[in-house]
Amino acid sequence: MDLTFTKEEEEFRRRLRTWLRETLPKLPAKPPPDQWPARRAYDCAWQRALYDAGYAGLHWPTDAGGQGATPTQHLIFLEETELAGAPYVGANFVGLLHAGPTIAVEGTAEQRARWLPPILRGEEVWCQGFSEPDAGSDLASLRTRAVRDSDAYIVTGSKIWTSHAEVADWCELLVRTDASAPRHRGISWLAMPMDAPGVTVRPLRTLAGSTEFAELFLDEVRIPLSHRVGAENDGWRVTMVTLSYERGTAFVGEVVACRRTLARLARTAKENGRWDDAVLRRRLGRLNAEFGALWRLTQWNVSAAERTSPGGGSAVPGVGGSVFKLRYSEARQELYEAAAEVIGPEALDAGHPWTADRLSALSYTIAAGTSQIQQNIIAERILGLPKGR
């Protein structure tokens, strides 16, 4: 394992910093929260700027339209864009970080040619149809069914916690294609057009007041067989590729953001006198060590992915992503609990940005698989403990 950067990687960092320094001041103001059509337009325009500059799909294989950069260069990209205050990936989150990488690895040549270029150019937005009302993070319990009818599947069921469904063009959808198969089999991974007849989107408002999530209701939606990624009934394996990206690299930029928030917390505490509290100082110091360790763990995971794929571009993050996700989601909650202690009564002000972040932090121990799911993965696949029932 080598966590140092090569001369080529440092040169890549220098060029990226220069481009960010020249580009970011020219960006328009970001639209307010919950104005999703405007937010989609803003996020897609930023993605187009990255594409034109050669930074879109950085670590995707070149034959999938990417730049063929190493996972380490991708890590540098995530770190530098966050440090520079560049726009978050936003509405393009699922397409760029989940669906796109999965199609790049598991899709046919025709599927890669159809779906990947519009994702990279910021022309088509994807959402994720994995969670169901009665299944939660237990994806093997999903009940949305797909029945073959000639050259298509007829899909009926419902999904929940579907991010950005209101403005999405496509959905990465898990369906049960063999009801008689064991729980982890008989599942298929489909690409569903969101404008297909029978698709209904109902927005949800979260505890934090945001509306980026929605419910999906699917009433005999017709999806061509050619939209299935991977073999029929092999969707569980394909989904593990998707989740490896989600847990392995999708939260990397947010670790950098948490470290910046922690620095602001320390400054605020010094300004309002809370810094005199030795217990609070120790708490902030421990969090600083936690996020530093998480960043090193990320580098370790990326290094491991590069070892398993010497070519770099299509490396799939390993199960170490579950260790990262488990601890990161808990540390994020602890960070905003500390923020509430620093700002005192202001924490009750719903308009304070740290109040909204504190409320939304609760969801991080559920999103991308609950902490209990991550503990099971760590126990079974890393520690080699017996599988639970």
Short mmCIF file of C-alpha atoms in Angstrom, two decimals:
data_model
loop_
_atom_site.label_atom_id
_atom_site.label_comp_id
_atom_site.label_asym_id
_atom_site.label_seq_id
_atom_site.Cartn_x
_atom_site.Cartn_y
_atom_site.Cartn_z
CA MET A 1 0.00 0.00 0.00
CA ASP A 2 1.36 3.43 -0.97
CA LEU A 3 -0.57 6.52 0.18
CA THR A 4 1.89 9.08 -1.23
CA PHE A 5 1.17 11.01 -4.44
CA THR A 6 3.26 10.65 -7.60
CA LYS A 7 4.65 13.60 -9.60
CA GLU A 8 1.90 13.04 -12.19
CA GLU A 9 -0.79 13.16 -9.50
CA GLU A 10 0.62 16.36 -8.01
CA GLU A 11 0.72 17.92 -11.49
CA PHE A 12 -2.90 16.87 -11.98
CA ARG A 13 -3.76 18.60 -8.68
CA ARG A 14 -1.98 21.81 -9.77
CA ARG A 15 -3.84 21.98 -13.12
CA LEU A 16 -7.17 21.34 -11.41
CA ARG A 17 -6.59 24.07 -8.82
CA THR A 18 -5.76 26.53 -11.59
CA TRP A 19 -8.93 25.66 -13.51
CA LEU A 20 -11.10 25.94 -10.38
CA ARG A 21 -9.55 29.30 -9.48
CA GLU A 22 -10.37 30.67 -12.95
CA THR A 23 -13.83 29.07 -13.32
CA LEU A 24 -15.64 29.32 -9.98
CA PRO A 25 -15.85 33.15 -9.81
CA LYS A 26 -17.78 33.13 -13.11
CA LEU A 27 -20.58 30.83 -11.85
CA PRO A 28 -24.09 32.28 -11.32
CA ALA A 29 -25.74 32.16 -7.88
CA LYS A 30 -27.15 28.79 -6.86
CA PRO A 31 -30.98 28.59 -6.87
CA PRO A 32 -32.72 28.29 -3.47
CA PRO A 33 -33.45 24.84 -1.97
CA ASP A 34 -36.52 22.97 -3.21
CA GLN A 35 -36.64 24.82 -6.55
CA TRP A 36 -35.70 21.58 -8.23
CA PRO A 37 -36.14 22.44 -11.94
CA ALA A 38 -33.82 25.44 -11.40
CA ARG A 39 -31.47 23.33 -9.26
CA ARG A 40 -31.36 20.68 -11.98
CA ALA A 41 -30.47 23.30 -14.61
CA TYR A 42 -27.72 24.69 -12.34
CA ASP A 43 -26.26 21.26 -11.54
CA CYS A 44 -26.35 20.16 -15.18
CA ALA A 45 -24.64 23.39 -16.32
CA TRP A 46 -21.82 22.73 -13.81
CA GLN A 47 -21.53 19.16 -15.09
CA ARG A 48 -21.30 20.49 -18.66
CA ALA A 49 -18.49 22.83 -17.59
CA LEU A 50 -16.61 19.85 -16.10
CA TYR A 51 -17.19 17.90 -19.32
CA ASP A 52 -15.88 20.67 -21.54
CA ALA A 53 -12.78 21.00 -19.33
CA GLY A 54 -12.06 17.25 -19.41
CA TYR A 55 -13.00 16.56 -15.77
CA ALA A 56 -16.25 14.61 -16.35
CA GLY A 57 -16.22 10.87 -15.66
CA LEU A 58 -12.65 11.27 -14.55
CA HIS A 59 -12.11 7.70 -13.33
CA TRP A 60 -14.45 6.03 -15.81
CA PRO A 61 -12.81 3.88 -18.53
CA THR A 62 -12.02 5.71 -21.76
CA ASP A 63 -14.18 3.28 -23.77
CA ALA A 64 -17.10 4.36 -21.56
CA GLY A 65 -16.48 8.02 -22.37
CA GLY A 66 -14.41 8.73 -19.26
CA GLN A 67 -10.91 10.08 -18.84
CA GLY A 68 -9.34 6.81 -17.66
CA ALA A 69 -7.80 8.53 -14.64
CA THR A 70 -6.70 6.52 -11.63
CA PRO A 71 -8.93 6.30 -8.53
CA THR A 72 -6.28 8.38 -6.75
CA GLN A 73 -6.72 11.20 -9.30
CA HIS A 74 -10.47 10.93 -8.73
CA LEU A 75 -9.84 11.27 -5.00
CA ILE A 76 -7.74 14.38 -5.66
CA PHE A 77 -10.56 15.78 -7.80
CA LEU A 78 -13.12 15.25 -5.02
CA GLU A 79 -10.82 16.80 -2.43
CA GLU A 80 -9.85 19.87 -4.47
CA THR A 81 -13.36 20.68 -5.71
CA GLU A 82 -14.70 20.53 -2.15
CA LEU A 83 -11.83 22.62 -0.75
CA ALA A 84 -12.41 25.21 -3.48
CA GLY A 85 -16.12 25.42 -2.68
CA ALA A 86 -17.18 24.11 -6.09
CA PRO A 87 -20.84 23.10 -6.58
CA TYR A 88 -21.86 19.72 -5.20
CA VAL A 89 -22.77 17.08 -7.78
CA GLY A 90 -26.41 17.69 -6.79
CA ALA A 91 -29.15 16.31 -9.03
CA ASN A 92 -26.51 14.35 -11.00
CA PHE A 93 -25.59 12.35 -7.89
CA VAL A 94 -27.11 8.99 -8.86
CA GLY A 95 -26.11 9.13 -12.52
CA LEU A 96 -22.49 10.05 -11.93
CA LEU A 97 -21.76 8.15 -8.73
CA HIS A 98 -24.03 5.06 -8.90
CA ALA A 99 -25.76 4.26 -12.20
CA GLY A 100 -23.03 5.49 -14.53
CA PRO A 101 -20.15 3.54 -12.93
CA THR A 102 -22.37 0.44 -12.75
CA ILE A 103 -23.29 0.64 -16.45
CA ALA A 104 -19.63 1.28 -17.30
CA VAL A 105 -18.70 -2.02 -15.60
CA GLU A 106 -21.79 -4.19 -16.22
CA GLY A 107 -23.52 -2.69 -19.29
CA THR A 108 -23.34 -3.86 -22.90
CA ALA A 109 -21.60 -1.75 -25.56
CA GLU A 110 -25.01 -0.48 -26.73
CA GLN A 111 -26.07 0.44 -23.18
CA ARG A 112 -22.82 2.26 -22.49
CA ALA A 113 -23.16 4.22 -25.76
CA ARG A 114 -26.81 5.12 -25.01
CA TRP A 115 -26.68 6.15 -21.36
CA LEU A 116 -23.17 7.21 -20.39
CA PRO A 117 -22.48 10.20 -22.71
CA PRO A 118 -25.67 12.10 -21.64
CA ILE A 119 -24.75 11.54 -17.97
CA LEU A 120 -21.25 12.91 -18.51
CA ARG A 121 -22.52 15.94 -20.48
CA GLY A 122 -25.13 16.75 -17.81
CA GLU A 123 -28.02 16.15 -20.22
CA GLU A 124 -29.86 13.36 -18.39
CA VAL A 125 -30.49 12.97 -14.65
CA TRP A 126 -30.96 9.62 -12.87
CA CYS A 127 -32.64 8.61 -9.62
CA GLN A 128 -32.42 5.41 -7.60
CA GLY A 129 -35.37 3.01 -7.17
CA PHE A 130 -33.97 0.58 -4.61
CA SER A 131 -35.75 1.16 -1.25
CA GLU A 132 -39.33 -0.01 -0.73
CA PRO A 133 -41.85 0.86 2.02
CA ASP A 134 -41.76 -2.62 3.58
CA ALA A 135 -38.13 -3.51 2.82
CA GLY A 136 -35.97 -0.52 3.80
CA SER A 137 -32.28 -1.40 3.57
CA ASP A 138 -33.11 -5.11 3.28
CA LEU A 139 -33.04 -5.07 -0.52
CA ALA A 140 -33.51 -8.84 -0.67
CA SER A 141 -37.07 -8.29 0.62
CA LEU A 142 -38.12 -6.08 -2.28
CA ARG A 143 -41.52 -6.93 -3.79
CA THR A 144 -41.82 -4.73 -6.88
CA ARG A 145 -42.37 -7.35 -9.55
CA ALA A 146 -41.54 -7.51 -13.26
CA VAL A 147 -43.30 -9.98 -15.55
CA ARG A 148 -42.12 -10.70 -19.08
CA ASP A 149 -44.46 -9.73 -21.91
CA SER A 150 -42.88 -10.32 -25.33
CA ASP A 151 -39.91 -7.91 -25.58
CA ALA A 152 -40.59 -6.05 -22.33
CA TYR A 153 -41.10 -6.34 -18.59
CA ILE A 154 -44.39 -5.18 -17.05
CA VAL A 155 -43.43 -3.62 -13.69
CA THR A 156 -45.81 -3.05 -10.77
CA GLY A 157 -44.98 -1.91 -7.23
CA SER A 158 -43.68 1.09 -5.30
CA LYS A 159 -40.40 2.64 -4.17
CA ILE A 160 -39.58 5.18 -1.48
CA TRP A 161 -36.77 7.64 -0.58
CA THR A 162 -36.06 8.17 -4.28
CA SER A 163 -33.69 11.14 -4.52
CA HIS A 164 -34.43 13.79 -7.18
CA ALA A 165 -37.21 11.70 -8.77
CA GLU A 166 -39.10 14.90 -9.58
CA VAL A 167 -36.49 16.00 -12.11
CA ALA A 168 -35.02 12.65 -13.18
CA ASP A 169 -35.07 11.24 -16.71
CA TRP A 170 -34.08 7.69 -15.75
CA CYS A 171 -34.29 5.44 -12.70
CA GLU A 172 -31.93 2.61 -11.74
CA LEU A 173 -34.63 0.18 -10.67
CA LEU A 174 -34.48 -3.12 -8.78
CA VAL A 175 -37.33 -5.54 -9.51
CA ARG A 176 -38.16 -9.13 -8.68
CA THR A 177 -38.20 -11.16 -11.89
CA ASP A 178 -38.52 -14.60 -10.24
CA ALA A 179 -40.82 -14.72 -7.22
CA SER A 180 -40.02 -18.39 -6.55
CA ALA A 181 -36.25 -17.89 -6.27
CA PRO A 182 -34.40 -17.42 -2.93
CA ARG A 183 -34.46 -13.86 -1.58
CA HIS A 184 -31.08 -12.79 -2.97
CA ARG A 185 -31.81 -14.29 -6.38
CA GLY A 186 -34.60 -13.59 -8.80
CA ILE A 187 -33.79 -9.84 -8.80
CA SER A 188 -32.92 -7.79 -11.91
CA TRP A 189 -31.44 -4.29 -12.41
CA LEU A 190 -33.40 -2.20 -14.96
CA ALA A 191 -33.10 1.30 -16.43
CA MET A 192 -36.58 2.81 -16.35
CA PRO A 193 -37.53 5.99 -18.26
CA MET A 194 -39.29 8.29 -15.79
CA ASP A 195 -41.75 9.51 -18.45
CA ALA A 196 -43.06 5.99 -19.12
CA PRO A 197 -46.85 5.58 -18.74
CA GLY A 198 -47.72 4.24 -15.27
CA VAL A 199 -44.97 6.11 -13.35
CA THR A 200 -46.25 8.45 -10.60
CA VAL A 201 -43.93 10.60 -8.44
CA ARG A 202 -45.10 11.92 -5.07
CA PRO A 203 -42.59 14.24 -3.29
CA LEU A 204 -41.81 13.70 0.42
CA ARG A 205 -40.87 16.37 2.94
CA THR A 206 -38.16 15.33 5.38
CA LEU A 207 -37.62 16.18 9.04
CA ALA A 208 -35.20 18.89 7.88
CA GLY A 209 -37.89 20.40 5.62
CA SER A 210 -36.25 19.45 2.32
CA THR A 211 -38.04 17.75 -0.60
CA GLU A 212 -35.30 15.96 -2.50
CA PHE A 213 -36.94 12.59 -1.79
CA ALA A 214 -40.08 11.11 -3.34
CA GLU A 215 -42.24 8.03 -3.48
CA LEU A 216 -42.58 6.18 -6.79
CA PHE A 217 -45.71 4.29 -7.75
CA LEU A 218 -45.39 1.91 -10.70
CA ASP A 219 -48.59 0.70 -12.35
CA GLU A 220 -47.87 -1.82 -15.12
CA VAL A 221 -44.93 0.18 -16.44
CA ARG A 222 -43.55 -1.30 -19.67
CA ILE A 223 -39.73 -1.47 -19.75
CA PRO A 224 -37.92 -3.05 -22.75
CA LEU A 225 -35.81 -6.15 -22.05
CA SER A 226 -32.89 -4.26 -23.61
CA HIS A 227 -32.97 -1.93 -20.57
CA ARG A 228 -31.85 -4.71 -18.21
CA VAL A 229 -28.24 -4.31 -17.05
CA GLY A 230 -26.68 -7.72 -16.40
CA ALA A 231 -28.38 -11.07 -16.75
CA GLU A 232 -31.97 -11.69 -15.70
CA ASN A 233 -32.16 -12.65 -11.99
CA ASP A 234 -28.52 -11.54 -11.49
CA GLY A 235 -29.49 -8.13 -10.20
CA TRP A 236 -28.22 -8.75 -6.68
CA ARG A 237 -24.64 -9.09 -7.92
CA VAL A 238 -25.03 -6.01 -10.16
CA THR A 239 -26.46 -4.10 -7.19
CA MET A 240 -23.41 -4.93 -5.09
CA VAL A 241 -21.33 -3.10 -7.73
CA THR A 242 -23.64 -0.09 -7.43
CA LEU A 243 -23.48 -0.11 -3.62
CA SER A 244 -19.69 -0.53 -3.65
CA TYR A 245 -19.45 2.80 -5.47
CA GLU A 246 -22.08 4.38 -3.20
CA ARG A 247 -20.34 3.36 0.03
CA GLY A 248 -16.79 3.47 -1.30
CA THR A 249 -16.47 6.90 -2.91
CA ALA A 250 -19.83 8.71 -2.99
CA PHE A 251 -19.28 10.31 0.46
CA VAL A 252 -15.63 11.27 -0.02
CA GLY A 253 -16.28 14.92 -0.79
CA GLU A 254 -18.51 15.15 2.27
CA VAL A 255 -15.64 14.13 4.55
CA VAL A 256 -13.72 17.15 3.28
CA ALA A 257 -16.81 19.29 3.88
CA CYS A 258 -17.10 17.98 7.46
CA ARG A 259 -13.48 18.89 8.15
CA ARG A 260 -14.18 22.43 6.93
CA THR A 261 -17.29 22.62 9.14
CA LEU A 262 -15.24 21.43 12.10
CA ALA A 263 -12.73 24.24 11.53
CA ARG A 264 -15.60 26.77 11.44
CA LEU A 265 -16.97 25.26 14.65
CA ALA A 266 -13.65 25.83 16.40
CA ARG A 267 -13.53 29.45 15.18
CA THR A 268 -17.12 30.08 16.33
CA ALA A 269 -16.39 28.56 19.74
CA LYS A 270 -13.40 30.88 20.18
CA GLU A 271 -15.54 33.88 19.19
CA ASN A 272 -18.50 33.16 21.50
CA GLY A 273 -16.53 31.94 24.51
CA ARG A 274 -17.47 28.26 24.31
CA TRP A 275 -13.80 27.45 23.66
CA ASP A 276 -13.14 27.92 27.39
CA ASP A 277 -15.02 24.65 28.02
CA ALA A 278 -12.32 21.97 28.22
CA VAL A 279 -14.84 19.16 27.64
CA LEU A 280 -16.02 20.78 24.41
CA ARG A 281 -12.43 21.33 23.25
CA ARG A 282 -11.65 17.65 23.79
CA ARG A 283 -14.82 16.72 21.87
CA LEU A 284 -13.82 18.84 18.88
CA GLY A 285 -10.30 17.47 19.03
CA ARG A 286 -11.54 13.89 18.99
CA LEU A 287 -13.78 14.67 15.99
CA ASN A 288 -10.82 16.20 14.19
CA ALA A 289 -8.92 12.95 14.72
CA GLU A 290 -11.96 10.94 13.58
CA PHE A 291 -12.32 12.78 10.29
CA GLY A 292 -8.56 12.65 9.72
CA ALA A 293 -8.71 8.87 10.18
CA LEU A 294 -11.69 8.62 7.82
CA TRP A 295 -9.75 10.47 5.16
CA ARG A 296 -6.85 8.06 5.56
CA LEU A 297 -9.28 5.14 5.41
CA THR A 298 -10.62 6.52 2.13
CA GLN A 299 -7.09 6.65 0.73
CA TRP A 300 -6.55 3.06 1.86
CA ASN A 301 -9.76 1.91 0.13
CA VAL A 302 -8.76 3.68 -3.08
CA SER A 303 -5.28 2.18 -2.89
CA ALA A 304 -6.83 -1.29 -2.46
CA ALA A 305 -9.10 -0.71 -5.47
CA GLU A 306 -6.11 0.27 -7.61
CA ARG A 307 -4.27 -2.90 -6.60
CA THR A 308 -7.21 -5.05 -7.75
CA SER A 309 -7.42 -3.18 -11.06
CA PRO A 310 -3.96 -2.15 -12.30
CA GLY A 311 -5.58 -0.31 -15.22
CA GLY A 312 -7.23 1.98 -12.72
CA GLY A 313 -10.27 3.24 -14.56
CA SER A 314 -12.83 0.54 -13.77
CA ALA A 315 -11.69 -0.30 -10.24
CA VAL A 316 -14.63 -1.17 -7.99
CA PRO A 317 -14.25 -0.12 -4.32
CA GLY A 318 -14.05 -3.08 -1.93
CA VAL A 319 -15.93 -3.93 1.26
CA GLY A 320 -13.73 -1.45 3.14
CA GLY A 321 -16.35 1.06 1.98
CA SER A 322 -18.72 -0.41 4.59
CA VAL A 323 -16.23 0.38 7.39
CA PHE A 324 -15.96 3.93 6.09
CA LYS A 325 -19.73 4.36 5.69
CA LEU A 326 -20.51 3.00 9.16
CA ARG A 327 -18.11 5.30 11.00
CA TYR A 328 -18.63 8.34 8.73
CA SER A 329 -22.41 8.38 9.23
CA GLU A 330 -21.97 8.26 13.01
CA ALA A 331 -19.18 10.87 13.07
CA ARG A 332 -21.34 13.21 10.98
CA GLN A 333 -24.11 13.04 13.57
CA GLU A 334 -21.60 13.69 16.36
CA LEU A 335 -20.25 16.70 14.46
CA TYR A 336 -23.61 18.43 14.31
CA GLU A 337 -24.44 17.52 17.92
CA ALA A 338 -21.22 19.36 18.80
CA ALA A 339 -22.34 22.25 16.56
CA ALA A 340 -25.56 22.54 18.58
CA GLU A 341 -23.50 22.74 21.75
CA VAL A 342 -21.30 25.48 20.28
CA ILE A 343 -24.13 27.73 19.08
CA GLY A 344 -26.39 27.07 22.11
CA PRO A 345 -30.01 28.37 21.84
CA GLU A 346 -29.48 29.20 18.15
CA ALA A 347 -29.65 25.44 17.53
CA LEU A 348 -33.43 25.76 17.95
CA ASP A 349 -33.59 28.18 15.00
CA ALA A 350 -34.77 26.11 12.01
CA GLY A 351 -33.21 28.68 9.69
CA HIS A 352 -29.69 28.17 11.00
CA PRO A 353 -27.71 26.08 8.46
CA TRP A 354 -26.20 23.88 11.16
CA THR A 355 -29.71 23.10 12.47
CA ALA A 356 -30.78 21.80 9.06
CA ASP A 357 -27.54 19.82 8.77
CA ARG A 358 -28.06 18.40 12.27
CA LEU A 359 -31.53 17.14 11.32
CA SER A 360 -30.43 15.73 7.97
CA ALA A 361 -27.44 14.00 9.62
CA LEU A 362 -29.90 11.50 11.11
CA SER A 363 -30.56 10.09 7.65
CA TYR A 364 -26.92 9.19 7.04
CA THR A 365 -27.15 6.11 9.28
CA ILE A 366 -29.97 4.89 7.02
CA ALA A 367 -28.94 6.01 3.52
CA ALA A 368 -26.89 3.59 1.38
CA GLY A 369 -27.68 0.77 3.84
CA THR A 370 -28.30 1.17 7.57
CA SER A 371 -25.56 0.88 10.17
CA GLN A 372 -26.90 -2.60 10.99
CA ILE A 373 -26.45 -3.64 7.34
CA GLN A 374 -22.87 -2.31 7.35
CA GLN A 375 -22.13 -4.18 10.59
CA ASN A 376 -23.38 -7.41 9.02
CA ILE A 377 -21.18 -6.89 5.94
CA ILE A 378 -18.13 -6.16 8.10
CA ALA A 379 -18.81 -9.19 10.32
CA GLU A 380 -19.35 -11.63 7.45
CA ARG A 381 -17.03 -10.40 4.67
CA ILE A 382 -14.14 -8.85 6.59
CA LEU A 383 -14.08 -10.66 9.94
CA GLY A 384 -15.32 -13.97 8.52
CA LEU A 385 -18.00 -14.47 11.16
CA PRO A 386 -20.95 -16.80 10.45
CA LYS A 387 -23.85 -15.33 8.47
CA GLY A 388 -26.97 -14.30 10.35
CA ARG A 389 -30.31 -15.84 9.60
#
